[in-house]
mmCIF file of C-alpha atoms in Angstrom:
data_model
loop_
_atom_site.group_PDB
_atom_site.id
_atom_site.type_symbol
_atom_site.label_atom_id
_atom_site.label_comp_id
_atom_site.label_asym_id
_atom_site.label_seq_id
_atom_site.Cartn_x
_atom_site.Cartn_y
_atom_site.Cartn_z
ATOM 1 C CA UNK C 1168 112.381 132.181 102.126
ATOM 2 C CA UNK C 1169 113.283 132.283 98.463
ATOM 3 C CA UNK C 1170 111.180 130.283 95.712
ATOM 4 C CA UNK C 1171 114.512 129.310 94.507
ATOM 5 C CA UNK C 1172 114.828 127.992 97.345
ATOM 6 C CA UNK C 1173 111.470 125.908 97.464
ATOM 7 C CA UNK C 1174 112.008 124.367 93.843
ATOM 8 C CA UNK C 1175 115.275 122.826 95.257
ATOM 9 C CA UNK C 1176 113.699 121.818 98.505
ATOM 10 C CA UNK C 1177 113.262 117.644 98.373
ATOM 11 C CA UNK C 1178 110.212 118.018 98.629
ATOM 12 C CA UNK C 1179 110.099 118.883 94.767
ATOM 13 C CA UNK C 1180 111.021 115.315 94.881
ATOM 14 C CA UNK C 1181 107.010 114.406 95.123
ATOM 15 C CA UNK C 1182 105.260 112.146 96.751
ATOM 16 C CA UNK C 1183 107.203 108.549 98.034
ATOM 17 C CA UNK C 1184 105.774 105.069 97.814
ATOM 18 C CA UNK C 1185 102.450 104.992 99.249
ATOM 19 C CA UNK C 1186 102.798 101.574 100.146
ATOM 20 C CA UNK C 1187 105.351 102.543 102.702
ATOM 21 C CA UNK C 1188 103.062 105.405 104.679
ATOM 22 C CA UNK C 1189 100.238 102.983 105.603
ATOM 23 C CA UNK C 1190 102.194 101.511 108.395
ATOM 24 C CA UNK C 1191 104.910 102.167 110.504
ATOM 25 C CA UNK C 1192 106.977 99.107 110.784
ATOM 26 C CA UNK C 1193 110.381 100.293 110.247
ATOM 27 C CA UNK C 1194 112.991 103.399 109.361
ATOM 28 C CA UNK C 1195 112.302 103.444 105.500
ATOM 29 C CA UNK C 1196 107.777 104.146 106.602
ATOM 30 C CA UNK C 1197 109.347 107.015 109.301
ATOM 31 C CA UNK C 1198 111.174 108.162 106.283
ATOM 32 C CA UNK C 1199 108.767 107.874 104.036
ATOM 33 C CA UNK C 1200 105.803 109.988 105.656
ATOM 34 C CA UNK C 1201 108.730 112.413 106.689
ATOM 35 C CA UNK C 1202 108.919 113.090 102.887
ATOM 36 C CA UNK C 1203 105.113 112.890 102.336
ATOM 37 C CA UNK C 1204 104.872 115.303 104.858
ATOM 38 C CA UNK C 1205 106.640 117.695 103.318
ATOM 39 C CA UNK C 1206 105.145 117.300 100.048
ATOM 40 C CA UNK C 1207 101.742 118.365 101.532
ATOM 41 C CA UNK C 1208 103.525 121.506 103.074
ATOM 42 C CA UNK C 1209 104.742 122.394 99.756
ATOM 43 C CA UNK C 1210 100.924 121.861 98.258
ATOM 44 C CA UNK C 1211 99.882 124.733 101.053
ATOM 45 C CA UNK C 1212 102.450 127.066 100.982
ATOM 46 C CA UNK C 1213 102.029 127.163 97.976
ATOM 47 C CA UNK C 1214 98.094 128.211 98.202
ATOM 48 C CA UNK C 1215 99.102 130.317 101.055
ATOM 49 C CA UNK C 1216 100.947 132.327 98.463
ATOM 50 C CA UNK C 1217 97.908 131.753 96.202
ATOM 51 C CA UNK C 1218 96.013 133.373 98.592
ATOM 52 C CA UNK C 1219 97.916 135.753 99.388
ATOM 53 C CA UNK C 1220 98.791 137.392 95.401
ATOM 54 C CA UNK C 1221 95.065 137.342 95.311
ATOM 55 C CA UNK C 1222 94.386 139.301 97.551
ATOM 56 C CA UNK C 1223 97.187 141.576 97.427
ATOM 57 C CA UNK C 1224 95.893 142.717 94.072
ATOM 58 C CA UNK C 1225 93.342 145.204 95.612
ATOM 59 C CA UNK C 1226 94.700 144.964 99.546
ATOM 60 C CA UNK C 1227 98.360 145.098 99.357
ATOM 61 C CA UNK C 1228 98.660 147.588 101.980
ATOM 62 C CA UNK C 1229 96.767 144.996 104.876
ATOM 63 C CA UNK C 1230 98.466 144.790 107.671
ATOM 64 C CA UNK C 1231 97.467 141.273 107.740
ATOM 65 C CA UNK C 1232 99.718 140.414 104.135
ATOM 66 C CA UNK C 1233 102.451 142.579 105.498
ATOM 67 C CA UNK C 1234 102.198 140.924 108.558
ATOM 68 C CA UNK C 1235 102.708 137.634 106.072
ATOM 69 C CA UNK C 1236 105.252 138.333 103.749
ATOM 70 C CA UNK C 1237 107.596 139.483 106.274
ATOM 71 C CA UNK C 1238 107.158 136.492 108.388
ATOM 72 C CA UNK C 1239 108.061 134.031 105.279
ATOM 73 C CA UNK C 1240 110.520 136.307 104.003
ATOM 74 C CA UNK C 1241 112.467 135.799 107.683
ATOM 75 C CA UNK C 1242 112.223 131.615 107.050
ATOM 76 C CA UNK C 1243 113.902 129.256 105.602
ATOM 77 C CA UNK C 1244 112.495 126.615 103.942
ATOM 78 C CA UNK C 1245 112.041 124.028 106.646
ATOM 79 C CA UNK C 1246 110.617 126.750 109.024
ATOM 80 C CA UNK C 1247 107.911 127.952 106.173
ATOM 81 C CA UNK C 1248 106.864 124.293 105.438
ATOM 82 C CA UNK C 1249 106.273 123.547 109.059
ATOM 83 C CA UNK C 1250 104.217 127.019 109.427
ATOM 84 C CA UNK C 1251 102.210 125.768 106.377
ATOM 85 C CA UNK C 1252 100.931 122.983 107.721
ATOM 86 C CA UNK C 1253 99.848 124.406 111.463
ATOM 87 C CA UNK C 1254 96.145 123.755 111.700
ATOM 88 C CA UNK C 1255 95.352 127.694 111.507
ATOM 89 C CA UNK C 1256 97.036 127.797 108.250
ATOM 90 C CA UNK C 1257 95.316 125.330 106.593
ATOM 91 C CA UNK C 1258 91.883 126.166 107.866
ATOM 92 C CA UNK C 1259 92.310 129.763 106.701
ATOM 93 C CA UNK C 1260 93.691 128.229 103.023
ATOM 94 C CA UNK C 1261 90.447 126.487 103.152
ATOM 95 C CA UNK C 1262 88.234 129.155 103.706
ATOM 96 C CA UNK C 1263 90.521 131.734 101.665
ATOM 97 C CA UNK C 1264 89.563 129.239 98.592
ATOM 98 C CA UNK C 1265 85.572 129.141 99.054
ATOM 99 C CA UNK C 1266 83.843 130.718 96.344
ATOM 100 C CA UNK C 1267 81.928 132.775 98.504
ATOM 101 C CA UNK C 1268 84.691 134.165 100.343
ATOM 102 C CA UNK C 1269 84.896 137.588 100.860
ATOM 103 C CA UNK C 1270 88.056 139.430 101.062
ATOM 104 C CA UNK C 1271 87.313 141.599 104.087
ATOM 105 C CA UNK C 1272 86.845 138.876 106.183
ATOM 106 C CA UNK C 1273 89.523 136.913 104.940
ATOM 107 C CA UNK C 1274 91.690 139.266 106.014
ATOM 108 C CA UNK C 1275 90.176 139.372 109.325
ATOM 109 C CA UNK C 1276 91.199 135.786 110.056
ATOM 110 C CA UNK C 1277 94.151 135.988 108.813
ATOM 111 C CA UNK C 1278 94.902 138.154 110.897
ATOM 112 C CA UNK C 1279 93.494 136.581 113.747
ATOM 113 C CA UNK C 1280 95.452 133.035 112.563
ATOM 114 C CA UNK C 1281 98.660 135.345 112.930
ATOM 115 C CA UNK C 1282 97.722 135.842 116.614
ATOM 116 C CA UNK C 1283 97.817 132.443 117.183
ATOM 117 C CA UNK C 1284 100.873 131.234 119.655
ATOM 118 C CA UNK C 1285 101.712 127.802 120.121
ATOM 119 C CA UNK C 1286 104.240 128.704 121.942
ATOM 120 C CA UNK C 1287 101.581 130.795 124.649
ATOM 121 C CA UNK C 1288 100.044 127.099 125.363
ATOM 122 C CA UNK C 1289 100.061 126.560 128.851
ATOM 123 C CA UNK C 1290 100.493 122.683 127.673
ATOM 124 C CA UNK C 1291 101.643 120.518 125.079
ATOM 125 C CA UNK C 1292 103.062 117.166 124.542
ATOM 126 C CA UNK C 1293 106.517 115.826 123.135
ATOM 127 C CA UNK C 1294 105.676 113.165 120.530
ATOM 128 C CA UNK C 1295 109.123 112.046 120.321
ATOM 129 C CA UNK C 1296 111.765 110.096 122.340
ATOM 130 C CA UNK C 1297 113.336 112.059 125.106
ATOM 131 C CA UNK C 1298 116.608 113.488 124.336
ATOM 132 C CA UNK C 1299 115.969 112.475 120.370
ATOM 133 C CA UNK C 1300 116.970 114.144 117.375
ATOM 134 C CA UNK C 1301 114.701 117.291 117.493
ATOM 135 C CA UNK C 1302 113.442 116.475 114.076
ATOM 136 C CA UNK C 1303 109.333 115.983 113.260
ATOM 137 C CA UNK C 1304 108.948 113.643 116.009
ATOM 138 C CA UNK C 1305 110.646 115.638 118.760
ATOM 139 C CA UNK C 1306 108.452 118.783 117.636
ATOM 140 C CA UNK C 1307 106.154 119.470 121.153
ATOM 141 C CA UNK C 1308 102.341 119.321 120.000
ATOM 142 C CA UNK C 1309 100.478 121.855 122.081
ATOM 143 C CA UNK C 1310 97.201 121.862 124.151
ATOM 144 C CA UNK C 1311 94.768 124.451 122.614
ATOM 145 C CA UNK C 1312 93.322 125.788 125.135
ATOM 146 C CA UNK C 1313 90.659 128.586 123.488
ATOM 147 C CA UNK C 1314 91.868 131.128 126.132
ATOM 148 C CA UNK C 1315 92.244 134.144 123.966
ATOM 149 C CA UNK C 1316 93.547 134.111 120.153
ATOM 150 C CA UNK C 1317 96.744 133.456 121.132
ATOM 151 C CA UNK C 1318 95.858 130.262 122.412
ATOM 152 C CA UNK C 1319 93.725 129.308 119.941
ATOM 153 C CA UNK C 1320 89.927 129.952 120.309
ATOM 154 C CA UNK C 1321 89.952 130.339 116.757
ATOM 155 C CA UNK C 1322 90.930 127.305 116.224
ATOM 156 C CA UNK C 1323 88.808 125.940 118.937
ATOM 157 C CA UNK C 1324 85.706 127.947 116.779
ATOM 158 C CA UNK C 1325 86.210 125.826 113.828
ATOM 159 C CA UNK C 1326 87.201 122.561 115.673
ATOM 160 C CA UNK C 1327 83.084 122.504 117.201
ATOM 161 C CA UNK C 1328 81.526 123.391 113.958
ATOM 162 C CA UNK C 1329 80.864 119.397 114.231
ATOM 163 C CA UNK C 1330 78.779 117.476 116.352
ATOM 164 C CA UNK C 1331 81.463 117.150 119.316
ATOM 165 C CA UNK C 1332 82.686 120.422 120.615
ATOM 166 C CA UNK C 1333 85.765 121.346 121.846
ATOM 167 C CA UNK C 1334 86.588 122.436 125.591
ATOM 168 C CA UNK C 1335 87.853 125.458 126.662
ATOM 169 C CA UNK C 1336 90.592 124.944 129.099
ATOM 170 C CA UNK C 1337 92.307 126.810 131.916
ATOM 171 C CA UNK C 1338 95.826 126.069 132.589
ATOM 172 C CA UNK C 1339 95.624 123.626 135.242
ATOM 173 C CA UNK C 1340 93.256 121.727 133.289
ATOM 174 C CA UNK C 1341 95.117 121.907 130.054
ATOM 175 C CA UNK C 1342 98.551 120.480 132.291
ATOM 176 C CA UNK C 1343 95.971 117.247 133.228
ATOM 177 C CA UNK C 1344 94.956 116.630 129.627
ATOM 178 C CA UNK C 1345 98.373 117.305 128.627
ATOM 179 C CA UNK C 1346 100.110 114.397 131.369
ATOM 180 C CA UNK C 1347 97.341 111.682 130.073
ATOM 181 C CA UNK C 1348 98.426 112.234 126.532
ATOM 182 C CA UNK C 1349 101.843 112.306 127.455
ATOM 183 C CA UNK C 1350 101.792 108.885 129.402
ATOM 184 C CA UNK C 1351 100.294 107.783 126.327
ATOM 185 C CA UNK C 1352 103.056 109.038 124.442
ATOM 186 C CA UNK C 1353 105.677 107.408 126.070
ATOM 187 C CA UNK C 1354 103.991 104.237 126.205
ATOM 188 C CA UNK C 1355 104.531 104.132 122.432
ATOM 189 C CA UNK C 1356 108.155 104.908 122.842
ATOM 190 C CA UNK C 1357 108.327 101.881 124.814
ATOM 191 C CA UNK C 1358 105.716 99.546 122.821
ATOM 192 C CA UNK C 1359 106.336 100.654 119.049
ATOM 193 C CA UNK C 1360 108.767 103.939 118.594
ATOM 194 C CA UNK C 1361 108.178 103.783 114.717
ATOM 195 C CA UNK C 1362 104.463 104.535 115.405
ATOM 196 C CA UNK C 1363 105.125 107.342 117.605
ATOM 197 C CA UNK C 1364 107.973 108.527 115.160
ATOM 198 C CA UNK C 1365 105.118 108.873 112.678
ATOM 199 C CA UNK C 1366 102.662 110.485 114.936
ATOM 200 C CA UNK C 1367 104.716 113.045 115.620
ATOM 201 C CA UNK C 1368 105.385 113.842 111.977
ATOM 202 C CA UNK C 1369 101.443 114.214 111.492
ATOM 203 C CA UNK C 1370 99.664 115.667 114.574
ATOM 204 C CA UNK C 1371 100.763 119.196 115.502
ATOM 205 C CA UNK C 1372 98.475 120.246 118.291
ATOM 206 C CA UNK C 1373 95.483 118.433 120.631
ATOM 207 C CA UNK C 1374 92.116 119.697 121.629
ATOM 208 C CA UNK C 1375 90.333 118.608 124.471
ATOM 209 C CA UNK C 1376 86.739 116.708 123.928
ATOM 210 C CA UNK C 1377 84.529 117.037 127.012
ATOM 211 C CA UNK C 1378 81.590 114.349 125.830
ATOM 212 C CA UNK C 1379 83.296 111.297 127.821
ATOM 213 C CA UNK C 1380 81.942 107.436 126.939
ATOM 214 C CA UNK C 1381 84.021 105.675 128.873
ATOM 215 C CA UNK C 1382 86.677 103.704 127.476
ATOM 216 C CA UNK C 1383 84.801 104.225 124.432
ATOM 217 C CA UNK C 1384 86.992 106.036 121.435
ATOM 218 C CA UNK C 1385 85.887 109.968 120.872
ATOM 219 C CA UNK C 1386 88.639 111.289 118.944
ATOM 220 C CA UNK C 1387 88.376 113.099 115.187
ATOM 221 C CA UNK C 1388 90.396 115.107 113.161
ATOM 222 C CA UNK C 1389 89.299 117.630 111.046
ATOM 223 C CA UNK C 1390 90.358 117.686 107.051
ATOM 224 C CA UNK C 1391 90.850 121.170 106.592
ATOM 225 C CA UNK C 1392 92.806 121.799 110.455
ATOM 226 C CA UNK C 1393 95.519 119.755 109.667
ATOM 227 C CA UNK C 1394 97.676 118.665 112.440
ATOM 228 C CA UNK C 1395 94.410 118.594 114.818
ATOM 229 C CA UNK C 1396 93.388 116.343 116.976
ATOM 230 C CA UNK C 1397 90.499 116.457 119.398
ATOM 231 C CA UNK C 1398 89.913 113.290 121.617
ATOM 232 C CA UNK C 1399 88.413 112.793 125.200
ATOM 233 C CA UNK C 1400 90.504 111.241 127.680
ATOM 234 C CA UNK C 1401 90.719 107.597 128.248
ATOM 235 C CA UNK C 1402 93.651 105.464 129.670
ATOM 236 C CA UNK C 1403 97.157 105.252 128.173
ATOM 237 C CA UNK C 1404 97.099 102.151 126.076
ATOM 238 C CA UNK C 1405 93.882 103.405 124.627
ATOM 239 C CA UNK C 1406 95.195 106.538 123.841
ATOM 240 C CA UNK C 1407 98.371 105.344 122.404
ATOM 241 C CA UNK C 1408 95.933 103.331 119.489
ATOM 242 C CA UNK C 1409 94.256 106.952 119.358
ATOM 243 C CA UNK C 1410 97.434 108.805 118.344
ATOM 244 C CA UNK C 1411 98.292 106.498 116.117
ATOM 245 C CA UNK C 1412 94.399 106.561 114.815
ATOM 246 C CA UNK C 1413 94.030 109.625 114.181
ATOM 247 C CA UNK C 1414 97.491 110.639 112.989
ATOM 248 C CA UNK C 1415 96.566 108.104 110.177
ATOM 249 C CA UNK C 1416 93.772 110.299 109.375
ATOM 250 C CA UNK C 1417 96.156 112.812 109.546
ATOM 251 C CA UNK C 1418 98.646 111.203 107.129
ATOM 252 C CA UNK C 1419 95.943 109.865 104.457
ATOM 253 C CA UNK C 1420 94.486 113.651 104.467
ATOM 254 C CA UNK C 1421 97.583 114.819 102.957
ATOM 255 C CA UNK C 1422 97.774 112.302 100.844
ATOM 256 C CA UNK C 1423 93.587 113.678 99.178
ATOM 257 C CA UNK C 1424 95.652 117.263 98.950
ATOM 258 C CA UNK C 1425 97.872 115.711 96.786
ATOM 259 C CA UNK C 1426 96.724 112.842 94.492
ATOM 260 C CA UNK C 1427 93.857 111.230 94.148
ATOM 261 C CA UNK C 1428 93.420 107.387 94.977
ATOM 262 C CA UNK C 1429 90.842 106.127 93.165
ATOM 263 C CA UNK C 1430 89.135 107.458 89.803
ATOM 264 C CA UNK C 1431 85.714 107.475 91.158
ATOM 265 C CA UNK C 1432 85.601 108.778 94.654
ATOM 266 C CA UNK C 1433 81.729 109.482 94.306
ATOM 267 C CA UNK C 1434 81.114 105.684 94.362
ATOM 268 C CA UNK C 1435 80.023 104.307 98.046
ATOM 269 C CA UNK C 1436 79.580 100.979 99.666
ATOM 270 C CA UNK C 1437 79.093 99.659 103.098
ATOM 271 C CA UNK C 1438 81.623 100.521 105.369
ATOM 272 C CA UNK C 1439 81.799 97.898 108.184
ATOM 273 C CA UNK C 1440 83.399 100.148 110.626
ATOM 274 C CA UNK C 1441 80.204 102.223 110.998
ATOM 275 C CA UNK C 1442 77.710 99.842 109.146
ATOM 276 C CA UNK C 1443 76.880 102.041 107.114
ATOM 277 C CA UNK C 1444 76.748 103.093 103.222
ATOM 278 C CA UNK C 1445 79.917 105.832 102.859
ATOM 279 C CA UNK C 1446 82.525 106.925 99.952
ATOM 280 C CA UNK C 1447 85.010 105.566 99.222
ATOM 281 C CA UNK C 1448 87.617 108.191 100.823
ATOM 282 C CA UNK C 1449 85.567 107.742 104.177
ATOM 283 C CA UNK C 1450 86.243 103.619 103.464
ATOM 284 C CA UNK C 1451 89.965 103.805 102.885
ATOM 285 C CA UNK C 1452 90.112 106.393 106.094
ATOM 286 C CA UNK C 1453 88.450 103.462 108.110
ATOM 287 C CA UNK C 1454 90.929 100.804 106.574
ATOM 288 C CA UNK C 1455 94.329 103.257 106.993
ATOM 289 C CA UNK C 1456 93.725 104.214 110.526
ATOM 290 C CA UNK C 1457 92.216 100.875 111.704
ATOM 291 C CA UNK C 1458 95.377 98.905 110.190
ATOM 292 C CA UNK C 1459 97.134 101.354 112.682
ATOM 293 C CA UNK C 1460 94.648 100.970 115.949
ATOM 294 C CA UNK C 1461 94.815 97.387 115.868
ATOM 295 C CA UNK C 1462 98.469 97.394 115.569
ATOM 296 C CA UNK C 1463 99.222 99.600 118.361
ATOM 297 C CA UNK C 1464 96.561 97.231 120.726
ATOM 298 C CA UNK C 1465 98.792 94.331 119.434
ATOM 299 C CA UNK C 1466 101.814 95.590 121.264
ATOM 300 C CA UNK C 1467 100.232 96.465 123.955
ATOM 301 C CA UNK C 1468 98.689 93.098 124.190
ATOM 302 C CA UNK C 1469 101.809 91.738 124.173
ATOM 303 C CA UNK C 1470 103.198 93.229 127.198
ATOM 304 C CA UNK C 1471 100.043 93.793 129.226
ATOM 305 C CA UNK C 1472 100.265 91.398 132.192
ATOM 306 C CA UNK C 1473 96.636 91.406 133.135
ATOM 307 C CA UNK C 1474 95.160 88.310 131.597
ATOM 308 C CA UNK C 1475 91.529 89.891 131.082
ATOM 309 C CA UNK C 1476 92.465 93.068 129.742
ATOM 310 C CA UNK C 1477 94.655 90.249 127.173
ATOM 311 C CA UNK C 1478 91.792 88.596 126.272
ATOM 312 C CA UNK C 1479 89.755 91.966 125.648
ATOM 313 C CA UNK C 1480 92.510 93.737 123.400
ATOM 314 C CA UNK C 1481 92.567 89.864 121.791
ATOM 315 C CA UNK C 1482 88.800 90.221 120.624
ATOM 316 C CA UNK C 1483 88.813 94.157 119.768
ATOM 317 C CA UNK C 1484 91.838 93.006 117.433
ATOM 318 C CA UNK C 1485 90.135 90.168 115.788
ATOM 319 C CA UNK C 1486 87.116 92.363 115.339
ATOM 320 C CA UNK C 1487 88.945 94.829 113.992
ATOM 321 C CA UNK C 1488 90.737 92.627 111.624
ATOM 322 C CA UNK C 1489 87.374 90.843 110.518
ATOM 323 C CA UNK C 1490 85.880 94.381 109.673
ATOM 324 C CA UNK C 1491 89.308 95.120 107.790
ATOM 325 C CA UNK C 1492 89.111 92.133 105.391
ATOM 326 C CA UNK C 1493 85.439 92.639 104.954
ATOM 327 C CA UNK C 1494 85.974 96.709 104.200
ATOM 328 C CA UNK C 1495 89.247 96.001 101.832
ATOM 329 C CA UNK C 1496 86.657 93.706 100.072
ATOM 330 C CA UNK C 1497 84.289 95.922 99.113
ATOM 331 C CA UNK C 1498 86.181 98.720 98.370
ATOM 332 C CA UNK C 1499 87.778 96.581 95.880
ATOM 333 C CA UNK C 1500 84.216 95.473 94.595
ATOM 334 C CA UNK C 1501 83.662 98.779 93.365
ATOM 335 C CA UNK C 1502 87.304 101.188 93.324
ATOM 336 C CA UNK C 1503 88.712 102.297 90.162
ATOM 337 C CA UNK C 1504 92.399 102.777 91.836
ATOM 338 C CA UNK C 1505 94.536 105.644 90.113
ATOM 339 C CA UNK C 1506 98.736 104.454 89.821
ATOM 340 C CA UNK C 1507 98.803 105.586 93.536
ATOM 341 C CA UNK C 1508 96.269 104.039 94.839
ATOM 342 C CA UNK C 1509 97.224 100.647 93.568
ATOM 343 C CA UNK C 1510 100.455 100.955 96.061
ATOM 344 C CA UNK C 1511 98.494 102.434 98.479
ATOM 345 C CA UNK C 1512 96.491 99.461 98.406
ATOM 346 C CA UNK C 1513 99.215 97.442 97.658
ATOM 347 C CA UNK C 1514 100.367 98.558 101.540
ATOM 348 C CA UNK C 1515 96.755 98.114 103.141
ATOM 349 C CA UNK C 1516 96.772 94.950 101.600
ATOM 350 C CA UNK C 1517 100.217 93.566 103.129
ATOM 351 C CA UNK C 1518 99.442 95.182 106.467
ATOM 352 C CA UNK C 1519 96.211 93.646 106.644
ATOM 353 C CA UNK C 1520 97.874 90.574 105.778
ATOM 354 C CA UNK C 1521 100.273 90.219 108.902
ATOM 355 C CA UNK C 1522 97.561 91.331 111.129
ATOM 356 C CA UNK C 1523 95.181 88.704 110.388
ATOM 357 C CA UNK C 1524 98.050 85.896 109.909
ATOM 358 C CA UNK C 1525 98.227 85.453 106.663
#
């Protein structure tokens, strides 16, 4: 890869209308978090590179910077983009940029992200149409399993750093978790292929999450893994509203790398989805990737033939909608909104809109 190269890229283009990534309701949204997407790529390549001059001023000769240069120097720009935003990449550009950092170390897991195969999964999942394009969407997300640091238990390391570890998983295993994400998968291809379109532009690789509630929800992402999500499993239709949850989170992520939405970001208020006092990043999180949920159990609703499970995907929506209005409410009590934010909002605001009726 060339810099030249990068400063013609379209994704020099900047960022598209916000308004148009906060749901996926038709080609221009697809197209439109296609190009945010790689607008955030370009933001970490580009502190990859960072990174990487830094250090090379006193540890040129690390194998671990050879090992780098020569793998971007053998890409072209789509293919050093896409490595940019793997989940190993970003978490080592987050820890590479930590005041406290120190350059030995560094080193050391960077070299051990290099290790990392997605390819050596034993698992993964196509988050695309069968027989489609092979763009984003048709890119296969794999299982990381934490067998080794080819398979990620690096990854896996900084995944449980939170309060919900990550499971280690043997291949069989990994094949199970794999099928019950898939299934949920395809039911999106059926129910709403725009939403899996974007999903597959924003999550990159699954972890599993052994702490089972039920049909409860336990699925996260992590800011600085992007592309990473960890979720327990639960059945199709409720895992097809947690793709599409947490590639939100995914998708509104990238957008914190690369502008900020409101002015004061320090300010809180309650946040009805966990009734609780919380910033206003964690607020507009809540609203982005709960416009999305209750969306996806819309569809479903529409098609699902039992009349109870109707009724109960009927009152999780209208709860969900009732704690949208309220949390668009007082976000707007107290938000400054930046020029992107306003269309941001501008989005939340239509979306939340046709989902409550009006």
């Amino acid at each position: 890869m060339r810099v030249k190269d990068l400063a013609a890229d379209r994704s020099a283009a900047g960022l598209p209308d916000l308004a148009l990534i906060v749901l996926a309701e038709d080609a221009a949204a697809v197209a439109a978090n296609e190009q945010l997407n790689r607008v955030v790529a370009r933001q970490y390549l580009v502190r990859v590179l960072r990174a990487v001059q830094r250090l090379d001023a006193e540890h040129r000769a690390d194998p671990a910077l050879s090992a780098v240069r020569e793998l971007l120097d053998a890409m072209d720009v789509d293919a050093a983009l896409a490595w940019a935003l793997r989940p190993e990449v970003t978490g080592w550009v987050w820890r590479s940029e930590a005041g406290s950092a120190d350059p030995v170390a560094q080193l050391r897991v960077l070299a051990d992200c290099l290790a990392y195969d997605p390819a050596a999964a034993p698992a993964s999942v196509r988050l695309g149409s069968p027989g489609g394009s092979g763009g984003p969407a048709g890119r296969p997300a794999p299982v990381v399993t934490g067998d080794g640091l080819a398979r990620g238990s690096l990854l896996l390391e900084w995944a449980s750093e939170g309060d919900e570890p990550a499971v280690r998983l043997d291949a069989a295993r990994a094949g199970a978790f794999a099928a019950r994400l898939q299934a949920a998968a395809d039911l999106l291809a059926e129910e709403w292929p725009e939403g899996l379109a974007m999903a597959g532009t924003d999550i990159r690789a699954f972890a599993a999450l052994g702490g089972h509630r039920g049909l409860k929800p336990l699925n996260f992402s992590v800011h600085g893994l992007r592309g990473l999500v960890l979720t327990s499993e639960r059945p199709a239709y409720m895992l097809a509203q947690s793709l599409v949850h947490e590639a939100t989170h995914q998708r509104f992520s990238g957008v914190l790398d690369c502008v900020a939405p409101v002015r004061n970001p320090k300010a809180t208020h309650h946040s009805p989805f966990v009734d609780a006092e919380r910033p206003l990043g964690h607020i507009l999180h809540g609203i982005l990737s709960f416009i999305n949920d209750a969306y996806a159990a819309g569809r479903h609703q529409a098609v699902e033939p039992d009349p109870v499970e109707r009724d109960r995907l009927g009152r999780y929506r209208q709860q969900k909608v009732e704690q949208l209005l309220a949390a668009e409410k007082n976000l707007l009590e107290v938000a400054e909104p930046t020029p992107a934010g306003e269309r941001l909002l501008a989005g939340c605001r239509d979306a939340i809109g046709r989902l409550s009726g009006g």
